[in-house]
CSV table of C-alpha atoms and ligand atoms in Angstrom, one decimal:
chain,number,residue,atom,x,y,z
A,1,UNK,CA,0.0,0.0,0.0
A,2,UNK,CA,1.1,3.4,-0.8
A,3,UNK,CA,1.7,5.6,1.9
A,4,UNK,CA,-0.8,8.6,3.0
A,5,UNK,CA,0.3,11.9,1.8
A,6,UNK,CA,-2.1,14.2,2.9
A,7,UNK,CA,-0.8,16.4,5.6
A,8,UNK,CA,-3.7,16.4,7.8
A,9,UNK,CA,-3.8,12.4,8.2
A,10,UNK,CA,0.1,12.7,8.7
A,11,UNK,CA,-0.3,15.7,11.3
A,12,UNK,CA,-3.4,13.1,13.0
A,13,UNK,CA,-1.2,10.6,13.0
A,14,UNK,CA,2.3,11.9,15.0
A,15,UNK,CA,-0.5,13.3,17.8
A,16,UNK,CA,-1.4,9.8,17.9
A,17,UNK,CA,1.7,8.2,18.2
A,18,UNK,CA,2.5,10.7,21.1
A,19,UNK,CA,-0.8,10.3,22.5
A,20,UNK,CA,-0.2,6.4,22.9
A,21,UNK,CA,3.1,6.8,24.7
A,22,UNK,CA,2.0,9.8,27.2
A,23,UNK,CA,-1.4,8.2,28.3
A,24,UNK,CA,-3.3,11.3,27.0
A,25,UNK,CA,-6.5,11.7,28.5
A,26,UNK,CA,-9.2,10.4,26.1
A,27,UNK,CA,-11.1,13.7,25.1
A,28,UNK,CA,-8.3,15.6,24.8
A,29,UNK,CA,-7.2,13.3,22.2
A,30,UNK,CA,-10.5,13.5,21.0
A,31,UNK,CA,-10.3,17.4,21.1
A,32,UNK,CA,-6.9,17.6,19.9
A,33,UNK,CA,-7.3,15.2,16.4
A,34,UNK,CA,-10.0,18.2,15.1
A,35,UNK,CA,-9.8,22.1,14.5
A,36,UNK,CA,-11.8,23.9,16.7
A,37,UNK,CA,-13.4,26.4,13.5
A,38,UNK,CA,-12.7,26.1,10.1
A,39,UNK,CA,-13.9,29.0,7.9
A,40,UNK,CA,-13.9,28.7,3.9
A,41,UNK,CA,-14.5,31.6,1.6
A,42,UNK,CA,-14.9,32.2,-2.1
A,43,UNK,CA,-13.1,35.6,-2.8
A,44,UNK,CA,-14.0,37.7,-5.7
A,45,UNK,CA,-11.1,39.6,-6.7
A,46,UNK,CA,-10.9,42.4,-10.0
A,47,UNK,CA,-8.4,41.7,-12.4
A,48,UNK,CA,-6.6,44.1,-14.0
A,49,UNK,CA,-7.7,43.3,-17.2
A,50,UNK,CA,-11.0,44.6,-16.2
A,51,UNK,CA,-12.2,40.9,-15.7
A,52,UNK,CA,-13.3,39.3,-12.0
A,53,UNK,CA,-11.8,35.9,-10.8
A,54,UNK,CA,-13.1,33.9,-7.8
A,55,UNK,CA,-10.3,32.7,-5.3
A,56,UNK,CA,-10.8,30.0,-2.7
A,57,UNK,CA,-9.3,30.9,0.8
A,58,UNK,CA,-9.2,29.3,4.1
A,59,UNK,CA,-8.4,30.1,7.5
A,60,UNK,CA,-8.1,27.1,10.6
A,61,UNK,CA,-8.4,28.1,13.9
A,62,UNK,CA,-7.1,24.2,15.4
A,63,UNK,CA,-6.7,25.5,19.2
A,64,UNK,CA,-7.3,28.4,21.6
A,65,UNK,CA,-6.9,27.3,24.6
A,66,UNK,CA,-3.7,28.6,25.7
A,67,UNK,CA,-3.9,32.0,23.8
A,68,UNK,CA,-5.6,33.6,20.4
A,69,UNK,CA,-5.0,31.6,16.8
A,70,UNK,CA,-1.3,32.3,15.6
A,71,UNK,CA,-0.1,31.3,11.7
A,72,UNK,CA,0.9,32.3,8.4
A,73,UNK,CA,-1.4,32.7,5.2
A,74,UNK,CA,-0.1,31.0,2.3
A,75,UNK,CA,-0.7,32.3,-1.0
A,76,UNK,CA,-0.2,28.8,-3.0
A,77,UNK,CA,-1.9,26.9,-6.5
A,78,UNK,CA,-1.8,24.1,-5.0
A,79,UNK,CA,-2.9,25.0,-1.4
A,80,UNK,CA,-5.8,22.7,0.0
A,81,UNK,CA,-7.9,22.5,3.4
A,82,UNK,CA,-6.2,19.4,4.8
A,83,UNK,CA,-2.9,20.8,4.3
A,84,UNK,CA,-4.4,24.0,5.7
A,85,UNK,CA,-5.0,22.6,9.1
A,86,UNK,CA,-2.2,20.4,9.2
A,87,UNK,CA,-0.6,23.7,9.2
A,88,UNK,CA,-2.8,25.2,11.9
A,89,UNK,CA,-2.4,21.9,13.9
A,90,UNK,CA,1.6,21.7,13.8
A,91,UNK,CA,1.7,25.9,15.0
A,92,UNK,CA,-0.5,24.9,17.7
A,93,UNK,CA,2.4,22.2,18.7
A,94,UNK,CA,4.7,25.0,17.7
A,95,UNK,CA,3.0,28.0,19.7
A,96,UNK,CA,3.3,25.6,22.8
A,97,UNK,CA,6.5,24.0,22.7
A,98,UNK,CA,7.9,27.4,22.4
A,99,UNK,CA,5.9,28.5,25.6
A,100,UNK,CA,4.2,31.5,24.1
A,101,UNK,CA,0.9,32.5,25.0
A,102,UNK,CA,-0.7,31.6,21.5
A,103,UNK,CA,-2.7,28.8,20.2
A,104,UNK,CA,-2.3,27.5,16.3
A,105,UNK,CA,-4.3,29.0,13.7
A,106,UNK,CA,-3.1,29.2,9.8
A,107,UNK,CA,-4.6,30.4,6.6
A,108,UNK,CA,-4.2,29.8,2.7
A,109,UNK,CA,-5.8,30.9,-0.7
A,110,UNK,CA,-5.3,28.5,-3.9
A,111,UNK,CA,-3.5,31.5,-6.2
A,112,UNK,CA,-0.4,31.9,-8.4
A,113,UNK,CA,1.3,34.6,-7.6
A,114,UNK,CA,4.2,34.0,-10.1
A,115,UNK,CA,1.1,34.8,-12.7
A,116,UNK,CA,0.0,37.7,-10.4
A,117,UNK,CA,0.5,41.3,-10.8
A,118,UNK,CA,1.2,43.9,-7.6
A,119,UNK,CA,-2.5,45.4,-8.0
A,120,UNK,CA,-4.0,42.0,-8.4
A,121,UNK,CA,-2.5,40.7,-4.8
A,122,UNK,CA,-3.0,44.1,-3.2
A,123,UNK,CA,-6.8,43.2,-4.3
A,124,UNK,CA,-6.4,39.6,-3.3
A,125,UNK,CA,-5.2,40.4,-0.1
A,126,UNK,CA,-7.8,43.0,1.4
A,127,UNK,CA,-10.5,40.7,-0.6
A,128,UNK,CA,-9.5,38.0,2.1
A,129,UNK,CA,-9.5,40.1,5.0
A,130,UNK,CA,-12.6,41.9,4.1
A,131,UNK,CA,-13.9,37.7,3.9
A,132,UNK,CA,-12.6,37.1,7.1
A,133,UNK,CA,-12.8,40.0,9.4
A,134,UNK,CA,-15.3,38.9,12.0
A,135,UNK,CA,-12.7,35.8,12.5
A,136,UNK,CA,-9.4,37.5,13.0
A,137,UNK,CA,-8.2,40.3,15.7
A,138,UNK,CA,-5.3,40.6,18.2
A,139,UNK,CA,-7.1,39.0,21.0
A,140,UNK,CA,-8.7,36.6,18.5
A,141,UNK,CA,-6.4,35.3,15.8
A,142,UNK,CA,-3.1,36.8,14.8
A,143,UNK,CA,-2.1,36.5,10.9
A,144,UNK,CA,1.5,36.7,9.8
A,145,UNK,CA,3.5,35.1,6.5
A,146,UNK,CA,4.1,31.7,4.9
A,147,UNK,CA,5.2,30.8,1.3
A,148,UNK,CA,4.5,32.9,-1.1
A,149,UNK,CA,3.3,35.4,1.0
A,150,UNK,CA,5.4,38.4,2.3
A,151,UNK,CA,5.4,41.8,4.5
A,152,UNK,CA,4.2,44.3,2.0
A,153,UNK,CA,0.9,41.6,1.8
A,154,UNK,CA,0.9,41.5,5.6
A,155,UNK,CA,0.9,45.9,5.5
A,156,UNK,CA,-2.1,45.5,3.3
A,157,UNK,CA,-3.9,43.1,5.4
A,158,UNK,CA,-3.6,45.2,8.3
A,159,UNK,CA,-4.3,48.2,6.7
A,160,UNK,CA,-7.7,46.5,5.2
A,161,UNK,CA,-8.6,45.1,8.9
A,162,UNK,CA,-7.8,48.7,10.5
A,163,UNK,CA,-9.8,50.5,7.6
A,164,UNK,CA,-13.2,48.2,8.7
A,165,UNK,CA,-12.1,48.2,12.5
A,166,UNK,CA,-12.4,52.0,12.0
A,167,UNK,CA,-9.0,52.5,13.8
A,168,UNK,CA,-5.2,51.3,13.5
A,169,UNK,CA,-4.7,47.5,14.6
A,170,UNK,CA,-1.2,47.1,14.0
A,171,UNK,CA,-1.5,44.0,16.1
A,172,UNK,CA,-4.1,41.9,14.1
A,173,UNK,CA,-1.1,40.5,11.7
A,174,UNK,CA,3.0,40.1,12.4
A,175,UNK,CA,5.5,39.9,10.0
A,176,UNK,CA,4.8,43.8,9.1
A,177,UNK,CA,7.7,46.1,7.6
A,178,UNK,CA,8.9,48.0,10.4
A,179,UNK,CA,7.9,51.4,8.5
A,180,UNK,CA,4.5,49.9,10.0
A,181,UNK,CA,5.4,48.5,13.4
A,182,UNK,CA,6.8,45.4,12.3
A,183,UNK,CA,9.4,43.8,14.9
A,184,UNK,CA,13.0,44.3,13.9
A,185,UNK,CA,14.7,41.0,13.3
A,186,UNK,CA,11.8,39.5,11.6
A,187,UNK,CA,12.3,38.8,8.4
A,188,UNK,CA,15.6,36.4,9.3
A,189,UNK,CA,13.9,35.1,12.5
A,190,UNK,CA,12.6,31.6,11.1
A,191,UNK,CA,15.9,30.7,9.8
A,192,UNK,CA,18.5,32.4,12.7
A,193,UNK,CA,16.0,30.2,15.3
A,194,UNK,CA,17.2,27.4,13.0
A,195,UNK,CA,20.5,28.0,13.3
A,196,UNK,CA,20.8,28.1,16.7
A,197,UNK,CA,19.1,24.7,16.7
A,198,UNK,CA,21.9,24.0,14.2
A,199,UNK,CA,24.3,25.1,16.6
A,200,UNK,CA,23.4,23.3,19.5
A,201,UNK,CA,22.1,20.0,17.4
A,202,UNK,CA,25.8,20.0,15.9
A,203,UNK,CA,27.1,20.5,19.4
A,204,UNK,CA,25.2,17.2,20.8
A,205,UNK,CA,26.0,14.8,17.8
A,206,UNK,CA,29.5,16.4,18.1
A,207,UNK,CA,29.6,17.2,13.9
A,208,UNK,CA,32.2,20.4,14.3
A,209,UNK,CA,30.5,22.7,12.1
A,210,UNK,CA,33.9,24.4,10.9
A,211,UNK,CA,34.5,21.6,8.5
A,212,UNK,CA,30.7,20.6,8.4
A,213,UNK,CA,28.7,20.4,4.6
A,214,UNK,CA,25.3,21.2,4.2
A,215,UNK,CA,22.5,20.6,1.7
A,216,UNK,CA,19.3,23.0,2.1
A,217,UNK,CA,15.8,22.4,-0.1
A,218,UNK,CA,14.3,26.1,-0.6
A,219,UNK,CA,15.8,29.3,-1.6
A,220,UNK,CA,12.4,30.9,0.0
A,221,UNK,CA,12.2,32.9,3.5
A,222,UNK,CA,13.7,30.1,5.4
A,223,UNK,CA,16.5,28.7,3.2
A,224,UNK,CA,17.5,31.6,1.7
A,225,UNK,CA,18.2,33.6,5.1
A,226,UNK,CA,19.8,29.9,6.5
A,227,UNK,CA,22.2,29.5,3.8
A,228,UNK,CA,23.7,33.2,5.1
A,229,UNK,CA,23.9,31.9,8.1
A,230,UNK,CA,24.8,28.6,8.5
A,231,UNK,CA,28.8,30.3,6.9
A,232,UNK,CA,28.4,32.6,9.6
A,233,UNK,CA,28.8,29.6,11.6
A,234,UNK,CA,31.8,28.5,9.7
A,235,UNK,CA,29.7,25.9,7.8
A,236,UNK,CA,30.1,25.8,3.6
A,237,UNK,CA,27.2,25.0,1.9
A,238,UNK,CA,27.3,22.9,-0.7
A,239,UNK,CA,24.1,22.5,-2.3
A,240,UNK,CA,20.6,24.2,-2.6
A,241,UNK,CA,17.5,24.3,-4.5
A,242,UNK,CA,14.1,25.9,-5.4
A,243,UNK,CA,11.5,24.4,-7.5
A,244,UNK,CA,13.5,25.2,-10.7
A,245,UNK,CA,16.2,22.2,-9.4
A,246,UNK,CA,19.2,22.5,-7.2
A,247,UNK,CA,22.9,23.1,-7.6
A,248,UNK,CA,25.5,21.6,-6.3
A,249,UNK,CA,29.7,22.5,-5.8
A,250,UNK,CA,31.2,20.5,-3.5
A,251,UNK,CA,34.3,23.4,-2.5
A,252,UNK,CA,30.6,25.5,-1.4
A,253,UNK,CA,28.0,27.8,-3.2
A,254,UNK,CA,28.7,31.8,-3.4
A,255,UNK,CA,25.5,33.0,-2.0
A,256,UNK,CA,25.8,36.3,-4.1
A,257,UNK,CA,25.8,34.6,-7.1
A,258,UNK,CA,23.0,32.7,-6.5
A,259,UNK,CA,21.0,35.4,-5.7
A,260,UNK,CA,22.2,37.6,-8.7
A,261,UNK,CA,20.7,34.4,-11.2
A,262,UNK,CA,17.6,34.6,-9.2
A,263,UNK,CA,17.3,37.7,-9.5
A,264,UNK,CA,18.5,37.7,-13.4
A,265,UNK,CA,16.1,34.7,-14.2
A,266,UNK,CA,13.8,34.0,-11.4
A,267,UNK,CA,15.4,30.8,-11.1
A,268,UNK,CA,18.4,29.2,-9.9
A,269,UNK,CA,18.8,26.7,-12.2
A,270,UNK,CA,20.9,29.6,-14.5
A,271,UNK,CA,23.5,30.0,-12.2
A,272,UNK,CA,27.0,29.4,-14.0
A,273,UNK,CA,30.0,27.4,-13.2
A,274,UNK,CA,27.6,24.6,-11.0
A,275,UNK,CA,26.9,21.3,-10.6
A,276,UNK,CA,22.8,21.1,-11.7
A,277,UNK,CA,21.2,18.3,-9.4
A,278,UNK,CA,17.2,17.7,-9.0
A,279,UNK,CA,15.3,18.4,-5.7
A,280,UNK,CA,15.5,15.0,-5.2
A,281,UNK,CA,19.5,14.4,-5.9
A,282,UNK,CA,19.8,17.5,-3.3
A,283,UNK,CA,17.9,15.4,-0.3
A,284,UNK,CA,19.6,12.2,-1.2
A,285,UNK,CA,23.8,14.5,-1.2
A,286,UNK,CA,26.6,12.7,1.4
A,287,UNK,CA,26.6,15.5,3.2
A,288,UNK,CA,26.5,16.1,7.0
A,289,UNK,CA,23.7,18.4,7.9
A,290,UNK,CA,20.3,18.2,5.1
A,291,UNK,CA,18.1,21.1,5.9
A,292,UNK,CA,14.7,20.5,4.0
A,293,UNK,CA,13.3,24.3,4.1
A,294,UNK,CA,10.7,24.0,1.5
A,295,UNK,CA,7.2,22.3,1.7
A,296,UNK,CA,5.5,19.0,2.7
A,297,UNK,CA,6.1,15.8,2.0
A,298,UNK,CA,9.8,15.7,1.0
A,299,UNK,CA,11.8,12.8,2.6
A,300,UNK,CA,9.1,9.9,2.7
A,301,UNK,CA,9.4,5.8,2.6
A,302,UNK,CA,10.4,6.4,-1.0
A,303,UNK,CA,13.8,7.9,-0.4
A,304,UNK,CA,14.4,7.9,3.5
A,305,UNK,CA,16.5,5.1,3.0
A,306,UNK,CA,18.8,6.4,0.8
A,307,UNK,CA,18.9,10.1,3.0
A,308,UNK,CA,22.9,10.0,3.9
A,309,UNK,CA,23.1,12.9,6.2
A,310,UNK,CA,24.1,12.8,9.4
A,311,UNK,CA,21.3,14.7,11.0
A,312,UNK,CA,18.3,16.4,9.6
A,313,UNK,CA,17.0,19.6,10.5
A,314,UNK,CA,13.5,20.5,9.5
A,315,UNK,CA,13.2,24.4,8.4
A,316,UNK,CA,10.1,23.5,6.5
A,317,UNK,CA,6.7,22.9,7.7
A,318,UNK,CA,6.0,19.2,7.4
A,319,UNK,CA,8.7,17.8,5.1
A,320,UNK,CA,9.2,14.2,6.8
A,321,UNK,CA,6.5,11.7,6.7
A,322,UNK,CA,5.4,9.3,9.4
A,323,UNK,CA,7.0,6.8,7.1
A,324,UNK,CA,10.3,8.2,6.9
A,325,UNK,CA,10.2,9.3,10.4
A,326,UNK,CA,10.3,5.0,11.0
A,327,UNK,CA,13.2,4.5,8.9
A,328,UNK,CA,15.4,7.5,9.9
A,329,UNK,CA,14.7,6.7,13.2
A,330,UNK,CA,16.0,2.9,12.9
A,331,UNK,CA,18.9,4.1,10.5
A,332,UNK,CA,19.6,6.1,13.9
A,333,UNK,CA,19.5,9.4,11.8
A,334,UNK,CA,18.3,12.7,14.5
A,335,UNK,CA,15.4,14.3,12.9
A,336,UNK,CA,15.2,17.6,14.5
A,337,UNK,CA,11.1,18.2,14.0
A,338,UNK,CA,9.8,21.2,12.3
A,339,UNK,CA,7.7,22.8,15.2
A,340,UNK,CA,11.0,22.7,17.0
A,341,UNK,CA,13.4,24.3,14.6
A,342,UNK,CA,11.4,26.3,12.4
A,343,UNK,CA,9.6,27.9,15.6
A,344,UNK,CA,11.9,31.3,15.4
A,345,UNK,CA,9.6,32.8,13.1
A,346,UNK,CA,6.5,32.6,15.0
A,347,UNK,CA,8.2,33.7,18.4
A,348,UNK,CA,9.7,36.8,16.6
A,349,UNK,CA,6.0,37.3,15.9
A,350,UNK,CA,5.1,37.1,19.2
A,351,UNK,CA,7.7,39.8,20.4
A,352,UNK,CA,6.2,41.6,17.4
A,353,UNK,CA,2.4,41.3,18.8
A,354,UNK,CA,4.0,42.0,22.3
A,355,UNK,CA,5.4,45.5,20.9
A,356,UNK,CA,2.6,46.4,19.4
A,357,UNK,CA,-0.1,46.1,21.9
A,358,UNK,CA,2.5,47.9,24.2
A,359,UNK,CA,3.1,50.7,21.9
A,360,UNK,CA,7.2,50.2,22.6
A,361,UNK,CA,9.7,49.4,20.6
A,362,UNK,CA,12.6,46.5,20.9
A,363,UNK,CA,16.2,46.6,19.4
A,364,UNK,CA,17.2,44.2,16.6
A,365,UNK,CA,19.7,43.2,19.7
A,366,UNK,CA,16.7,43.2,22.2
A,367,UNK,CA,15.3,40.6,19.7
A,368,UNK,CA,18.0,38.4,19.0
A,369,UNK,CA,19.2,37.8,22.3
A,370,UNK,CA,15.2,36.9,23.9
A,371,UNK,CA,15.0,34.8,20.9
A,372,UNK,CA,18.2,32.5,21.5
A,373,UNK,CA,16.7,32.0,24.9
A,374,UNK,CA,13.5,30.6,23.5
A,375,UNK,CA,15.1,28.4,21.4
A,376,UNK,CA,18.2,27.4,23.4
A,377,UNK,CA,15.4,26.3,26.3
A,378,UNK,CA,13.2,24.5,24.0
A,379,UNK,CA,15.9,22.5,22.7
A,380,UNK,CA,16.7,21.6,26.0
A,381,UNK,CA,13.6,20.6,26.6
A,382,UNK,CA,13.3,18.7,23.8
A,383,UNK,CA,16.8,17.0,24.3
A,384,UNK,CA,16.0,16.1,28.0
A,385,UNK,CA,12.0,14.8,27.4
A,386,UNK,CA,13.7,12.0,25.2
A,387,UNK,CA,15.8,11.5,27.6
A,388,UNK,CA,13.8,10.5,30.2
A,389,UNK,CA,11.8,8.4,28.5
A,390,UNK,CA,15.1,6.5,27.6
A,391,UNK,CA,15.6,6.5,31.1
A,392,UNK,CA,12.6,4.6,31.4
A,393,UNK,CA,13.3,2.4,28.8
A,394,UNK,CA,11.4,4.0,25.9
A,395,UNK,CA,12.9,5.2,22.6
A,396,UNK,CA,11.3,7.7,21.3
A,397,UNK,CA,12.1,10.3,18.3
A,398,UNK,CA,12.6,14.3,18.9
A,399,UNK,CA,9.6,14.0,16.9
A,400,UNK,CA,7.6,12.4,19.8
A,401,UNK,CA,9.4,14.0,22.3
A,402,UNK,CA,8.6,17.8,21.2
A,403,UNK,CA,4.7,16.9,21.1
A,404,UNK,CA,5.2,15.5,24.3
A,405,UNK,CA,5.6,18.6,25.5
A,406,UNK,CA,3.3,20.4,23.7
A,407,UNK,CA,0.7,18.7,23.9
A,408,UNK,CA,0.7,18.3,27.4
A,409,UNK,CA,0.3,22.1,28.0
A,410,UNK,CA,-2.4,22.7,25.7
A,411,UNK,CA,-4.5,19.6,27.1
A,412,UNK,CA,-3.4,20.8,30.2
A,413,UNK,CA,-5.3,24.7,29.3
A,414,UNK,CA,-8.2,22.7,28.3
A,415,UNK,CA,-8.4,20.4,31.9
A,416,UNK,CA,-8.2,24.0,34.0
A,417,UNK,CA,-10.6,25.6,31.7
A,418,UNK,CA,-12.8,22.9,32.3
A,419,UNK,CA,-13.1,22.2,28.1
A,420,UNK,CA,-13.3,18.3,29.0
B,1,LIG,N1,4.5,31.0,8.9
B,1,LIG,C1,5.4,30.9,9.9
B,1,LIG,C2,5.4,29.5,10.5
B,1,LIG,O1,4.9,28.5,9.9
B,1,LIG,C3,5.3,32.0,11.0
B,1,LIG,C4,4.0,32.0,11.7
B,1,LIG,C5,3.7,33.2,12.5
B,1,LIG,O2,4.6,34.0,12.6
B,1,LIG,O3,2.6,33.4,13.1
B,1,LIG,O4,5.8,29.2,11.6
């Protein structure tokens, strides 16, 4: 039988492997398998031919019991619900593992903005606030970017909520320009978080990151910033991708260059003087650290056999299957989960909301220091869950592990609000 690909089975399906092993309390399984409110739109939006095109959008609300919805909006043509509230399921993990006072909310309209022009996505945009309105607010559910999507969209979104709320709401959405009381720091935060991960992971399966080679999937938000990074930590990478293919020099990629052909081309599959390698070549590299910083679904039974990294860390939102989890985890490969490393973004966000309901603004250094504490802690946390269930004679993956955690404090939230 061919294994299960859609996101929300796979995102049911790691709550249940981590329910089994923590006892959870029936009806908060029960609870925690569904979204609380699922809301689904058809968006009419003008064209700038003069013609009118409907858009299907989404927004998830999957759990509020420890604080308002918090998630991206993806702008994607092949976005769908289920992957929709896998999304919104895996920031509620995310939101709680990294303590902040959030639940897990995320949005998505099926759109391609590669055939979209500035005035049609400014439309788009305040089209799916105006749809959503009654749904979304600081105290109710806090919007912020995802793939595709970027801050100009989220300073039109807010400026669309503020315009119906009749006053400025700089709080409904993060992931703002700072011009408009976006955080400093943000727009790196969901790949520097990573990298401290990096950092510490490296640190614990003692790979010395000076002589270390890396492969990263996505040029995006997340890969993009982590390839600039990861050299700052003395690290060459040696391969990346985006959905054009990958390329691939083993003495490590010039990161200007790249960006020059993406710029030049849109693509980096015109970069010069390169080895050209597949998406799939990239995930499959000897390397020592693979960082899969794309989408879904990337490193599955198909090919998680033939993954030779050392260690895996997951930039991306979902990119390891149940499936592969299995084998990576008997190959004795550390998968370092997604609502672990990828969690920068979202806390950045949160310092973000924070500033802007206080009316008082951080420095970029202010930023970067709370968010290496956030990240260094959860890691611990992570490191030392698995640990004492090894103590106790139970393997378990930093997969299992990290929903261990967080899925004991939101059940917890529901027990003392009396929810079951
Ligand atoms: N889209 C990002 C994520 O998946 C950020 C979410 C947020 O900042 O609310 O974590």
């Amino acid at each position: 039988m061919s294994e299960n690909l859609n996101p929300f089975n796979i995102a049911q399906e790691q709550l249940d492997i981590a329910a089994e092993i923590m006892n959870l309390d029936e009806p908060a399984h029960a609870i925690l398998r569904e979204p609380m409110q699922t809301l689904s739109m058809n968006l009419p939006v003008k064209m700038r031919d003069g013609s009118t095109e409907v858009f299907e959008g989404f927004r998830v609300h999957y759990n509020t019991a420890r604080g308002p919805a918090k998630g991206g909006i993806r702008f994607h043509p092949k976005e769908d619900i289920n992957t929709v509230k896998a999304l919104a399921a895996w920031m509620t993990w995310k939101c709680s593992l990294a303590n902040i006072p959030f639940g897990g909310g995320k949005g998505g309209v099926i759109c391609d903005t590669k055939k979209m022009n500035e005035y049609e996505l400014e439309n788009l945009s305040r089209a799916y606030i105006r749809g959503l309105h009654g749904f979304v607010g600081p105290k109710v559910d806090v919007m912020a970017p995802d793939v595709y999507t970027n801050p100009q969209i989220m300073a039109w979104m807010m400026d669309e909520y503020s315009k119906i709320a009749g006053h400025d709401e700089f709080g409904v959405i993060t992931g703002k320009p700072v011009e408009v009381w976006g955080s400093e720091g943000r727009f790196d935060s969901t790949a520097l978080g990573g990298m401290y991960i990096l950092r510490e992971a490296a640190k614990l399966q003692k790979i010395d990151l000076k002589t270390a080679k890396i492969a990263i999937q996505g040029f995006g938000n997340a890969g993009g910033f982590a390839f600039e990074l990861a050299k700052k930590l003395g690290a060459k990478v040696v391969a990346i991708s985006d959905s054009s293919g990958g390329v691939y020099s083993d003495s490590g990629l010039d990161y200007n260059k790249l960006l020059d052909a993406k710029k030049q081309s849109g693509e980096l599959s015109g970069v010069k003087g390169v080895t050209k390698i597949s998406n799939e070549e990239l995930l499959e590299l000897d390397v020592d650290v693979l960082i899969p910083a794309a989408l879904e679904n990337q490193i599955t039974e198909g090919n998680a056999d033939r993954i030779k990294a050392k260690m895996v860390l997951e930039l991306a939102n979902g990119p390891v299957t149940p499936g592969a989890d299995r084998i990576l985890f008997e190959r004795k490969i550390p998968d370092y989960p997604d609502f672990l490393v990828n969690s920068g973004g979202v806390i950045v966000s949160y310092f973000e909301w924070v500033q802007n309901t206080q009316n008082w603004y951080w420095t970029e250094d202010d930023v970067y220091k709370k968010l290496e504490g956030i990240m260094v802690r959860s890691f611990k946390d992570v490191v030392d869950m698995k640990k004492r269930y090894a103590d106790a004679k139970k393997s378990i993956s930093y997969r299992t592990s990290a929903y261990i955690i967080a899925v004991d404090r939101v059940a917890k939230a529901m027990k003392l609000r009396g929810w079951y």
